[in-house]
Coordinates of C-alpha atoms and ligand atoms in Angstrom, one line a residue:
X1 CA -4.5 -41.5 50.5
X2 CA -3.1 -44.2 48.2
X3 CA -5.1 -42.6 45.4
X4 CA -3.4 -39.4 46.0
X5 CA 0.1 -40.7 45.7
X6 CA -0.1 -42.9 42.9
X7 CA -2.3 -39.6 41.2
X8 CA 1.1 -38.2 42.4
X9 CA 3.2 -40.5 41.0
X10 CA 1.6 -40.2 37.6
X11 CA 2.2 -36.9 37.3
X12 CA 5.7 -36.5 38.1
X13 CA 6.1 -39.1 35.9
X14 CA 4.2 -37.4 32.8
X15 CA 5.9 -34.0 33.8
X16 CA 9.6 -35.7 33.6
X17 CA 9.0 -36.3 30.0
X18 CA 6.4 -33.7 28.8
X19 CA 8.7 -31.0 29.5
X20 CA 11.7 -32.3 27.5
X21 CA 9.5 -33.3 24.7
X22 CA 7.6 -29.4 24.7
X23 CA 11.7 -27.9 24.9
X24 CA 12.5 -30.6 21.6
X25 CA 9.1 -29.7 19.8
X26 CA 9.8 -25.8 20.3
X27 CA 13.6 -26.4 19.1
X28 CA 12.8 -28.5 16.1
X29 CA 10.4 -25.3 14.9
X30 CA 12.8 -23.1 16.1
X31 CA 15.8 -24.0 14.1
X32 CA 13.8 -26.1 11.1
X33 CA 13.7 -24.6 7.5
X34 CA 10.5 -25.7 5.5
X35 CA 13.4 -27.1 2.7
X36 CA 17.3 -27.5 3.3
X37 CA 18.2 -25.4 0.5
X38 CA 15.9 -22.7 1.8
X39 CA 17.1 -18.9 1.9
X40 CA 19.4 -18.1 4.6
X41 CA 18.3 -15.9 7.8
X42 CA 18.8 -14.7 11.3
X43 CA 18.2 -17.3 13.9
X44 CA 16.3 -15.7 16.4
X45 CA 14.7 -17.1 19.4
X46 CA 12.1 -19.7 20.3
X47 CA 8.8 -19.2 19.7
X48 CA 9.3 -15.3 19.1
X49 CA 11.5 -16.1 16.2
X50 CA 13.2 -12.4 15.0
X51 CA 10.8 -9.8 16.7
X52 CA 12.8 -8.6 19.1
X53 CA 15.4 -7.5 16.5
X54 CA 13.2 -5.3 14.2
X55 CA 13.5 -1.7 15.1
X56 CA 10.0 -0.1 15.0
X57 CA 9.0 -0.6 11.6
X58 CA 11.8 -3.2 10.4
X59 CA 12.4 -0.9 7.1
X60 CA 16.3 -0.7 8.9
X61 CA 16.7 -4.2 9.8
X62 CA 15.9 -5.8 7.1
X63 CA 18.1 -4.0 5.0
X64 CA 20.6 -4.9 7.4
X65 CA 20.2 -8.2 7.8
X66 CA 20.6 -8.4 3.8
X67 CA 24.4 -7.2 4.2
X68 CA 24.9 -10.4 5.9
X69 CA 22.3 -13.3 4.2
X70 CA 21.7 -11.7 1.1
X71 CA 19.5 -10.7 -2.2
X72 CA 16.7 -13.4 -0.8
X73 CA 16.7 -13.9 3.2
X74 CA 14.1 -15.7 5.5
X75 CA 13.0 -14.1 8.9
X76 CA 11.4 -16.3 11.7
X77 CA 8.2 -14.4 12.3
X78 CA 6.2 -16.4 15.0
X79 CA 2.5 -17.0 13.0
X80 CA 4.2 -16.5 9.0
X81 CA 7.8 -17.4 8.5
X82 CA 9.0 -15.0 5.6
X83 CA 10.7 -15.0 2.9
X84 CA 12.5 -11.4 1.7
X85 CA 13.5 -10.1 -1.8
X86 CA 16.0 -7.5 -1.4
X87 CA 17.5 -6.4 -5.0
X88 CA 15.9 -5.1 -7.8
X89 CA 17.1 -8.1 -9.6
X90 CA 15.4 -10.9 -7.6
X91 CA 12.5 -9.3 -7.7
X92 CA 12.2 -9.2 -11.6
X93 CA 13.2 -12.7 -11.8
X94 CA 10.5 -14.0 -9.0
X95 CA 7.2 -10.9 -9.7
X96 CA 8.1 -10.8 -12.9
X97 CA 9.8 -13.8 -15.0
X98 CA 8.0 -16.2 -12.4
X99 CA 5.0 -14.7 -11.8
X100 CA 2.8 -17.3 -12.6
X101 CA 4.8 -18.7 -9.5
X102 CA 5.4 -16.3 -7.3
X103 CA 1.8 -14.0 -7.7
X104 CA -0.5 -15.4 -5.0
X105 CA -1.6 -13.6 -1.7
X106 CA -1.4 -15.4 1.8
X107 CA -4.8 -15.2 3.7
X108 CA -4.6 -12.1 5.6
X109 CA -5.4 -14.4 8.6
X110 CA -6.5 -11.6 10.6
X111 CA -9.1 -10.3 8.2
X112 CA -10.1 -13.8 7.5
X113 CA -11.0 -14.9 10.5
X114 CA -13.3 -11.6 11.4
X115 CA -15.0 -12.0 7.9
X116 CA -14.5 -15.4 6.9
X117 CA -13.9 -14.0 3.0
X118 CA -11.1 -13.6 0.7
X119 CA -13.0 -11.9 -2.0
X120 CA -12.0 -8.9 -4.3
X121 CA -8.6 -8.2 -5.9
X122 CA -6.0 -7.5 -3.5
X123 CA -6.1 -10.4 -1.1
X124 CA -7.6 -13.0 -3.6
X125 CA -5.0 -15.5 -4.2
X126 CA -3.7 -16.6 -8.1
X127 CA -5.9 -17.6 -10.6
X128 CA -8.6 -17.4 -12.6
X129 CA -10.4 -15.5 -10.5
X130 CA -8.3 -12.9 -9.9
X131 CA -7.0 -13.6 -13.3
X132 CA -10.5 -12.6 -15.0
X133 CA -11.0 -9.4 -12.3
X134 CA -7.9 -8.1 -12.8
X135 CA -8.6 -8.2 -16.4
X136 CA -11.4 -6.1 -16.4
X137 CA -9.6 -4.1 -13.8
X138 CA -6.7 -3.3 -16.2
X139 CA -9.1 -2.5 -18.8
X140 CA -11.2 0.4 -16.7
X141 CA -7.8 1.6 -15.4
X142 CA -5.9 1.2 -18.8
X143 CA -8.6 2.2 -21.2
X144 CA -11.8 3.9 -21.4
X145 CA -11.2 5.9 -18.6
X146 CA -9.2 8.7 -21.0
X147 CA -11.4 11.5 -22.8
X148 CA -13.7 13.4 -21.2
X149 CA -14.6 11.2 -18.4
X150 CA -10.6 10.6 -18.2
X151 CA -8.6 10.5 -15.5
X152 CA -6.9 14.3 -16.3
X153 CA -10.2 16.0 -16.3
X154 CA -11.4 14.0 -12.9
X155 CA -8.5 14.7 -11.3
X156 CA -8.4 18.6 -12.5
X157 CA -11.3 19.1 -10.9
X158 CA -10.6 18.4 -8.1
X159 CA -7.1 19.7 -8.1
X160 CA -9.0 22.8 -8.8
X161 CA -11.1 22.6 -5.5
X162 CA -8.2 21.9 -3.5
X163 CA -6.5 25.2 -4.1
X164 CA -9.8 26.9 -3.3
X165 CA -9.9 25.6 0.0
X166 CA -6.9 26.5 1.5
X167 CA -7.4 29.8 -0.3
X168 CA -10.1 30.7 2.4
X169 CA -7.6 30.1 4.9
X170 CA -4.3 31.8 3.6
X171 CA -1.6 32.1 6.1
X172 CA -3.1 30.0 8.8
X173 CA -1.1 26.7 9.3
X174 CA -3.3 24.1 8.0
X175 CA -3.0 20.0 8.0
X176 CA -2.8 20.1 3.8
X177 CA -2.9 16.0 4.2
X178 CA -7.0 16.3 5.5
X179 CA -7.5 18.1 2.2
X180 CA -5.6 15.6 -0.4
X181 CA -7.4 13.2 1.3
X182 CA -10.5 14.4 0.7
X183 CA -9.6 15.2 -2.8
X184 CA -8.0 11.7 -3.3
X185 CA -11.4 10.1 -2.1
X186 CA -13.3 12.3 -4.5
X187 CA -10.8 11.1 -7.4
X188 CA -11.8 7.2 -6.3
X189 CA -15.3 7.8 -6.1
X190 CA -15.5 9.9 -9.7
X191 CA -13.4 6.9 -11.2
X192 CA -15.4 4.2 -9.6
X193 CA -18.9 4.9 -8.9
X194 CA -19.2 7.7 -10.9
X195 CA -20.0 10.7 -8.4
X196 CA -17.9 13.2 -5.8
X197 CA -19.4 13.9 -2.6
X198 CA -20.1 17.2 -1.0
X199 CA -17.7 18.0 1.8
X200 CA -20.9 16.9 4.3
X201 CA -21.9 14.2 2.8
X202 CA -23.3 11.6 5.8
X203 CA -21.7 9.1 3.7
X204 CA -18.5 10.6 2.4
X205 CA -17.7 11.2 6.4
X206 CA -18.2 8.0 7.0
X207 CA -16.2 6.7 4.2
X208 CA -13.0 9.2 5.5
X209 CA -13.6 8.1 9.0
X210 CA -13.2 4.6 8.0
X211 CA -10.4 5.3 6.0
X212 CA -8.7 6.7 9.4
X213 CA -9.6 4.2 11.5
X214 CA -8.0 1.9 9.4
X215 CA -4.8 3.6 9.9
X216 CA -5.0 3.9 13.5
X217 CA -1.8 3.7 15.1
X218 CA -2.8 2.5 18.0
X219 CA -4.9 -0.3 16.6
X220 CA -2.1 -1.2 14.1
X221 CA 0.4 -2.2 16.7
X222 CA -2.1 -4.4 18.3
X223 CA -3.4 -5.7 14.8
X224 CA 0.8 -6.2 14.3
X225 CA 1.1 -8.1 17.3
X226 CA -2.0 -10.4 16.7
X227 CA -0.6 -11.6 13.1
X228 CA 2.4 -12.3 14.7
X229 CA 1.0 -14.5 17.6
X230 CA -2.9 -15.1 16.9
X231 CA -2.9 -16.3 20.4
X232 CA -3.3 -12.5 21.6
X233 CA -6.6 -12.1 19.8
X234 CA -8.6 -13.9 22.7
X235 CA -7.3 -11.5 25.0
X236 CA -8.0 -8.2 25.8
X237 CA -6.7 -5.7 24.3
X238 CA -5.7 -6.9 21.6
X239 CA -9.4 -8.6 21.2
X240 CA -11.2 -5.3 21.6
X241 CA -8.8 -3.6 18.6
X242 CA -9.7 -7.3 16.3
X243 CA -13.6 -6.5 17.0
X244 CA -12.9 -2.7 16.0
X245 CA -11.1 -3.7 12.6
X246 CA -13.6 -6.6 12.0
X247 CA -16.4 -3.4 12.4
X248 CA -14.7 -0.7 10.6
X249 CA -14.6 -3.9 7.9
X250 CA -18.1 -4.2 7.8
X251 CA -19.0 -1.0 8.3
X252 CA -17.1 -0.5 4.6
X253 CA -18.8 -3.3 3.4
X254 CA -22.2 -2.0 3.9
X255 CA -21.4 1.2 2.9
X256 CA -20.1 -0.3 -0.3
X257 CA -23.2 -1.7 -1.0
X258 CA -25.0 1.7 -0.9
X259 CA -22.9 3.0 -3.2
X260 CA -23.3 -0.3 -6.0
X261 CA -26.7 -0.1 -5.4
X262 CA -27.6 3.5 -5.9
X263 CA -25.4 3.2 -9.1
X264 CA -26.8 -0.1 -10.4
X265 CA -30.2 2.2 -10.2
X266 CA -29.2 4.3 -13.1
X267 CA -27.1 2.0 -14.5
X268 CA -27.3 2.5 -19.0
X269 CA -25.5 0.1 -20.1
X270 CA -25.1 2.3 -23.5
X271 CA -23.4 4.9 -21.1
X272 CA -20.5 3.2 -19.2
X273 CA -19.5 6.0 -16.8
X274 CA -17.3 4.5 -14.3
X275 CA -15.9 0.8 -13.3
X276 CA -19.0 0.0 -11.5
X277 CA -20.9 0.4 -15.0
X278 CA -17.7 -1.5 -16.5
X279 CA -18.4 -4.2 -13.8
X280 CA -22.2 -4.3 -14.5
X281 CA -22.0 -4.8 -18.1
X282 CA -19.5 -7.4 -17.9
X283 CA -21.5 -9.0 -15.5
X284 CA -24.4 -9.0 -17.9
X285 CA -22.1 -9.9 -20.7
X286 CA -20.1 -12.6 -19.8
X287 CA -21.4 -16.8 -20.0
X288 CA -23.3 -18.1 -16.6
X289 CA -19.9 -19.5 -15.5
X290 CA -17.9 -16.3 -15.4
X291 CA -21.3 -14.4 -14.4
X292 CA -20.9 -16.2 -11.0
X293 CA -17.4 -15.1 -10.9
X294 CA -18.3 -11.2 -11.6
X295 CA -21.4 -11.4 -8.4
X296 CA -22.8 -8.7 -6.5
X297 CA -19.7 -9.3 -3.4
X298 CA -17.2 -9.5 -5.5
X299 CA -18.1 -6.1 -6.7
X300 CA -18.3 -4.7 -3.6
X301 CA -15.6 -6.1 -2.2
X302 CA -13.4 -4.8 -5.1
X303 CA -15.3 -1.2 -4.5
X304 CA -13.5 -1.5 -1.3
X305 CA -10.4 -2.4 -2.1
X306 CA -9.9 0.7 -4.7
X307 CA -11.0 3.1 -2.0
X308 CA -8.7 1.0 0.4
X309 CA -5.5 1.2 -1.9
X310 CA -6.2 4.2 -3.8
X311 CA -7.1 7.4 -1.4
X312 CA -4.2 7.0 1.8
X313 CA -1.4 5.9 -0.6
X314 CA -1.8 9.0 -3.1
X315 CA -2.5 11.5 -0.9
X316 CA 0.2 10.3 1.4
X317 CA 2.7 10.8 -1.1
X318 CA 1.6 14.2 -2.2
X319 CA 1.9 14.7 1.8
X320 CA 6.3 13.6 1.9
X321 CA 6.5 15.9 -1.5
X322 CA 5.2 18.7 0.5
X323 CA 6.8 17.8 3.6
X324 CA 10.1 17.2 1.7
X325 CA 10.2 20.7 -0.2
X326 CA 9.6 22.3 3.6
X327 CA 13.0 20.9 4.3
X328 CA 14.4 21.7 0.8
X329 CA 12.5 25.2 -0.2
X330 CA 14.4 25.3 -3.6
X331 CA 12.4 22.2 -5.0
X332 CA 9.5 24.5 -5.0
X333 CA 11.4 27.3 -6.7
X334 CA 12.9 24.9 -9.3
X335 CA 9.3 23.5 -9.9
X336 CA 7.4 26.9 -10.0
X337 CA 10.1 28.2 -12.4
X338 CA 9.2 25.4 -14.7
X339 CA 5.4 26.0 -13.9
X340 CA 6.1 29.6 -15.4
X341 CA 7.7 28.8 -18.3
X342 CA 5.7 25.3 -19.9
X343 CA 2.4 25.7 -17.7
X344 CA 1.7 29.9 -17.5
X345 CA -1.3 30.3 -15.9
X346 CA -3.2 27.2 -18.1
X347 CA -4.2 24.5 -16.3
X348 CA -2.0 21.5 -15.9
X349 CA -2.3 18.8 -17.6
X350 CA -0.6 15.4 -17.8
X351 CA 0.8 16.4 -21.3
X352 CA 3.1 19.2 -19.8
X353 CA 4.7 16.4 -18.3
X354 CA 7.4 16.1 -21.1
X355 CA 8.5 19.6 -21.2
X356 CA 8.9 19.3 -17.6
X357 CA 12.0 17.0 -16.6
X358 CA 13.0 18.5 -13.2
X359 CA 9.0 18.1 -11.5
X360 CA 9.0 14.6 -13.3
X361 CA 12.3 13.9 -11.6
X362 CA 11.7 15.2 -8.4
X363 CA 8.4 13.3 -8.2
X364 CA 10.3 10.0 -9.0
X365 CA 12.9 11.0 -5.8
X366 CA 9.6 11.3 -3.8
X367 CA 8.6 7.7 -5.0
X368 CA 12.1 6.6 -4.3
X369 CA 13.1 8.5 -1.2
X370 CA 9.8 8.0 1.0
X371 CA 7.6 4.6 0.0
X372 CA 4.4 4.8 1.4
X373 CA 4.2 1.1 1.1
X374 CA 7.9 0.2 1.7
X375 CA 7.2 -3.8 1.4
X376 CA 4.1 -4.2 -0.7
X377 CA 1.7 -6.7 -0.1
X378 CA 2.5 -9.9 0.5
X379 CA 2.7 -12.5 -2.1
X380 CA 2.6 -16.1 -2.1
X381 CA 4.4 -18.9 -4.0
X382 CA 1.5 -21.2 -5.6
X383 CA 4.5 -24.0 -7.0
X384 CA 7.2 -25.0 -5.6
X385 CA 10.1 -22.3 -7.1
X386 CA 13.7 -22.0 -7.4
X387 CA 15.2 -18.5 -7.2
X388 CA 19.0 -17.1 -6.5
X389 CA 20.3 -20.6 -6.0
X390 CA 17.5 -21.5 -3.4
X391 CA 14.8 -23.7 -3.1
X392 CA 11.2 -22.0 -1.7
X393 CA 8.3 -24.1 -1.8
X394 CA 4.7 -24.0 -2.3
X395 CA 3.2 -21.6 0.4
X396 CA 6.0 -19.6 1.3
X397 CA 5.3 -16.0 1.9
X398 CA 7.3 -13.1 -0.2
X399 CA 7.9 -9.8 0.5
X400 CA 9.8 -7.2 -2.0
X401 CA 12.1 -5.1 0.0
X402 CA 10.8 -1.9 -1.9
X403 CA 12.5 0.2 0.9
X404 CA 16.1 -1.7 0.5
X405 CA 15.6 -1.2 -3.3
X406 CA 15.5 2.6 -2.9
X407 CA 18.0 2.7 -0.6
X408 CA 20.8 0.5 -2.0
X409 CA 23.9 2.2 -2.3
X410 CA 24.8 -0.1 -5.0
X411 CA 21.8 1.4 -7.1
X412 CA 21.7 5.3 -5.8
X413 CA 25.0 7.4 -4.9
X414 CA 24.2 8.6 -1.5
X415 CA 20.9 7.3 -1.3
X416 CA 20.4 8.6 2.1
X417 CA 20.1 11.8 0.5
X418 CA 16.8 13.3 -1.6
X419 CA 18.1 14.5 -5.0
X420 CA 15.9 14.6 -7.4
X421 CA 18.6 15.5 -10.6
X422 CA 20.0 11.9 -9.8
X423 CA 17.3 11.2 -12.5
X424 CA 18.2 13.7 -14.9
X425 CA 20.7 12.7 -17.7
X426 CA 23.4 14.8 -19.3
X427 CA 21.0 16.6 -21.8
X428 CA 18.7 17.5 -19.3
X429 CA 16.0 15.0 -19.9
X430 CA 14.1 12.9 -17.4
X431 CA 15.3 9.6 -17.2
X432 CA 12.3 6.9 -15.7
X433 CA 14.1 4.8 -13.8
X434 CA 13.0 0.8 -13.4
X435 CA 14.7 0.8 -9.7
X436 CA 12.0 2.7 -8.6
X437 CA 9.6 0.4 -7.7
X438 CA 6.8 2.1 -5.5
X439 CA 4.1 0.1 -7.3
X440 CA 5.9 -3.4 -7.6
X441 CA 6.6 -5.5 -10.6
X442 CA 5.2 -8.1 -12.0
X443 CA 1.4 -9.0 -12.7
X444 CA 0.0 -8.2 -9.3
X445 CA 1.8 -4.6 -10.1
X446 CA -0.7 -1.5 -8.6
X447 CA -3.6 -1.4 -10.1
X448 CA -4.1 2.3 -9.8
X449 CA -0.6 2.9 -11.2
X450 CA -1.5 5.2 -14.0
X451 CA -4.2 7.4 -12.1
X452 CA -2.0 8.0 -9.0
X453 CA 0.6 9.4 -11.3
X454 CA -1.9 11.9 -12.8
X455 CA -2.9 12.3 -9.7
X456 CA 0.9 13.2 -8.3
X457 CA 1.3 15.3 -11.0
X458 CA -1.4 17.5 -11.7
X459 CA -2.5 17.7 -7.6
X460 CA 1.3 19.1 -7.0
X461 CA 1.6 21.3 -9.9
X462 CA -1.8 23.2 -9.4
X463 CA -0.9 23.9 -6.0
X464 CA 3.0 25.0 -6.8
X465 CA 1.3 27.3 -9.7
X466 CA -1.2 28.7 -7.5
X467 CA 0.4 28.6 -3.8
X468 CA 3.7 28.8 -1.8
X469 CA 4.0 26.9 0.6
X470 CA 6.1 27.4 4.0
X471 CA 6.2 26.1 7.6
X472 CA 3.8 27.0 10.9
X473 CA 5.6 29.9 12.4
X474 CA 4.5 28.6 15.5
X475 CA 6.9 25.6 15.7
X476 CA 10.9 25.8 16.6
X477 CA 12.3 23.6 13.7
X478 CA 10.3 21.4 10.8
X479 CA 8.2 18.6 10.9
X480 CA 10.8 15.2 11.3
X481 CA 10.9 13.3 7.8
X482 CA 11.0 10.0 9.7
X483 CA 7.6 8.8 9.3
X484 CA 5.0 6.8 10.5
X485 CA 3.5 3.2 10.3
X486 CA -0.2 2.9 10.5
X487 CA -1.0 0.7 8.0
X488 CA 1.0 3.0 5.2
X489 CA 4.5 4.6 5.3
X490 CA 3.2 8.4 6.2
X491 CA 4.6 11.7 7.6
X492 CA 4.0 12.1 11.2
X493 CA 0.9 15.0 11.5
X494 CA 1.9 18.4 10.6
X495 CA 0.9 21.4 10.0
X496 CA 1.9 23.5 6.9
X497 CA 1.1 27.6 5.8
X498 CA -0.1 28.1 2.2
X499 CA 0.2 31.3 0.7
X500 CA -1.1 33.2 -2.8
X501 CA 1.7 33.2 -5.2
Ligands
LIG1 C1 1.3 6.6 -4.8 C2 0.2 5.8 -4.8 C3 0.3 4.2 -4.8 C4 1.3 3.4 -4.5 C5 2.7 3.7 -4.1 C6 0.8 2.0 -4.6 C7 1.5 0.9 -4.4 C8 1.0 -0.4 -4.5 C9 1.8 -1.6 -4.2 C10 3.2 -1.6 -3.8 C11 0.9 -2.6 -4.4 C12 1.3 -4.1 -4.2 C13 1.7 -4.8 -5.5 C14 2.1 -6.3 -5.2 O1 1.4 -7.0 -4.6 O2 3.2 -6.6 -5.7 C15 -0.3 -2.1 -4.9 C16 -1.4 -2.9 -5.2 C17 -2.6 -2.4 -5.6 N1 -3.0 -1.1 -5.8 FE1 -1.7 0.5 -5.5 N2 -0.5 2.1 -5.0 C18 -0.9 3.4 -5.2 C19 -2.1 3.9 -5.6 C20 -3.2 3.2 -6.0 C21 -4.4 3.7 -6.5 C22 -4.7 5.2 -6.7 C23 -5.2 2.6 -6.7 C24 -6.6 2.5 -7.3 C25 -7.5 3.1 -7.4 C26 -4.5 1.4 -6.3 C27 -5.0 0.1 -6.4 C28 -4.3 -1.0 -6.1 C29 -4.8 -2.4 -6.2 C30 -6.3 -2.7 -6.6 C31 -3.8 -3.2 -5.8 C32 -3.9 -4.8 -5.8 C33 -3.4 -5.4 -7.1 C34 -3.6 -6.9 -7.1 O3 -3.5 -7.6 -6.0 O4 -3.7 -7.5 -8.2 N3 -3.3 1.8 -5.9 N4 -0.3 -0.8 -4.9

């Protein structure tokens, strides 16, 4: 009995001053800034910091929010407190003019923990690892690429079988996206190990069904709501939707690996086909030291990342261009009258470009009016850095408001609205404008930059030269151009009728 009320006693006493000192410890990281003179930001609340002011996707709040704080704001997320860019012009100065400072890539904590790796190019952080793999990157992409093996003719080809596809099923509504996406992967998989796949190819279905199960909407709120609280990942359900991802992750991986190794088979190192055979020959080529820095997961993990970041986003974007010209039919009109006059009946290439200002222009609107990645990836600072005035230290993590960009008033009259002649000057010519910024700034700029503009180009001009497209009958009004998150920026599923011109 005496043991029980001084056991009692104990822990009254413990509890009178644990629970002030927990309140004090979650107020001091409530309201504590990693620097005084860091960026300004919404409060928020304990421990859940600014979530419950983001609207679904946050591409509205933020914006907001940088009425009131500014070019470069911080939000209180729970797990990553964030640091946003909001202007064209603070992004130059930190991607660009600082980008040895402000280039490195937080651990994607999630995928981390599943895989325990941070190898390839997109999430390996600043230096010269990424410094030499981006190298060789920018020379495949850059370089040998044109010519025969270029990408116009890889991507005409396919362009080619796109049209027939749809062909076979004139005037039914079809989902157009399922086919860009195939075509996109095909583009990828020319460009990076050398081959296209048959339509029922055991492993080309498998490498589209990964590709949509990455995007899962359902497993991307989860996946959301575990980088915000880790916590959640030990519990069910947000457990179950970690173990898919970490699969689906693996599941790439492997199939990665069948695709190196059927190409390192026939690999001539006198005939460099594709990066793969760039990869290979550097690999080869390159002292012992750097040799360890080109290995055998590195490769695949970069194998993965191009098929990650290069099939969704392109054929996403061709999907808004089509889904925009259902809401504005005369696009298509003012783009197939141009078709007529520079194109004929020839096929497109990426040199009718500059006889063609209004497709170029309406193109860049796409880019600029629906961002399939409206914040990019995330960067982080490897040196402390000064920027606007304010003081962001060594492992902060950055994130360009792409989205804000596009919509600033102060940049685009109206921006609300999709014009495409905004970026046509007096004489009629096509002006390429710097505040679009779809694929960043800086040197961690997209990779793929130059093939998913051929790819924009010549997939949307065969099919305006060879097809008209209009809406399913069967529905009241058109698809909504709001948009989905799952994992990209996209157009919510629809269907769309294509027609012989
Ligand atoms: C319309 C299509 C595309 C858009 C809008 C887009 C946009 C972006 C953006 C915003 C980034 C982040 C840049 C940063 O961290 O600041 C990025 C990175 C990247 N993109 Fe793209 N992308 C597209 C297509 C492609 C294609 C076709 C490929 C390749 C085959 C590709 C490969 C990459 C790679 C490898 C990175 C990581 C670069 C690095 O970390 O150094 N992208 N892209």
């Amino acid at each position: 009995m005496a043991m029980m009320a001084f056991l009692y006693a104990v822990l009254s006493q413990m509890c009178s001053w644990t629970f002030p000192v927990i309140i004090a410890v979650v107020i001091y990281r409530w309201l504590r800034k990693p620097h005084p003179n860091f960026p300004p930001g919404p409060l928020g609340f304990p421990i859940i910091g600014v979530m419950p002011y983001m609207s679904k996707f946050g591409l509205d709040t933020i914006f907001e929010w940088s009425k009131t704080y500014g070019p470069v704001l911080f939000a209180r997320f729970p797990a990553n407190p964030t640091v946003f860019l909001n202007t064209y012009e603070v992004i130059q100065e930190a991607f660009s003019k600082q980008s040895t400072k402000f280039s490195g890539r937080p651990i994607m904590q999630l995928l981390y923990e599943v895989t325990n790796d941070t190898s390839g190019i997109i999430s390996k952080d600043y230096g010269h690892e990424w410094k030499l793999q981006r190298k060789l990157g920018n020379k495949v992409f850059r370089g040998f690429l044109f010519g025969d093996r270029g990408f116009q003719t890889i991507v005409q080809q396919e362009a080619k079988l796109v049209i027939e596809q749809p062909k076979k099923k004139i005037d039914l509504p079809i989902h157009l996206n399922v086919e860009l996406s195939k075509a996109t992967a095909n583009v990828i998989s020319k460009v990076v190990i050398g081959k296209r796949f048959d339509e029922g190819d055991s492993q080309f279905q498998a490498l589209l069904g990964s590709e949509k199960t990455m995007g899962d909407p359902k497993d991307a709120v989860l996946l959301q709501l575990n980088m915000m609280f880790p916590i959640t990942g030990r519990f069910p359900p947000v457990k179950w939707a970690v173990k898919r991802s970490a699969k689906i992750h693996l599941d790439i991986l492997d199939l990665m690996h069948d695709f190196v190794i059927e190409r390192q088979n026939n690999f001539n190192p006198d005939n460099i086909q594709c990066f793969v055979d760039a990869y290979l020959f550097q690999q080869q080529n390159s002292n012992p030291k750097e040799a360890a820095i080109f290995s055998k997961h590195e490769l695949h993990s970069i194998v993965k990342d191009l098929y990650f970041a290069g099939i969704e986003t392109s054929s996403h974007t061709l999907s808004w261009a089509f889904l925009i010209i259902l809401h504005d039919p005369e696009c298509q009109m003012k783009i197939q009258t141009e078709i007529d006059c520079v194109i004929g009946k020839d096929m497109p290439g990426l040199n009718h470009r500059e006889s063609m200002p209004y497709t170029c222009a309406f193109l860049q609107e796409v880019l600029r009016f629906r961002s399939v990645v409206p914040y990019g990836a995330p960067h982080l600072t490897n040196a402390d850095a000064k920027l606007n005035g304010y003081y962001i230290p060594k492992g902060t993590t950055v994130m360009a408001n792409i989205w804000g960009v596009h919509n600033d008033p102060k940049n685009w009259t109206k921006p609300e609205k999709f014009d495409p002649l905004r970026h046509i000057d007096g004489n009629g010519n096509f002006v390429l404008s710097p505040r679009v910024i779809s694929f960043s700034v800086g040197q961690r700029r997209c990779l793929g930059e130059l093939l998913a503009r051929s790819e924009l180009f010549i997939f949307l001009v065969t099919i305006l030269q060879n097809l008209n497209i209009s809406k399913d009958p069967s529905l009241n009004g058109l698809p909504s151009l709001k948009g989905v998150m799952s994992g990209f920026f996209v157009p919510s599923e629809h269907k769309i009728v294509l027609a012989c011109r």
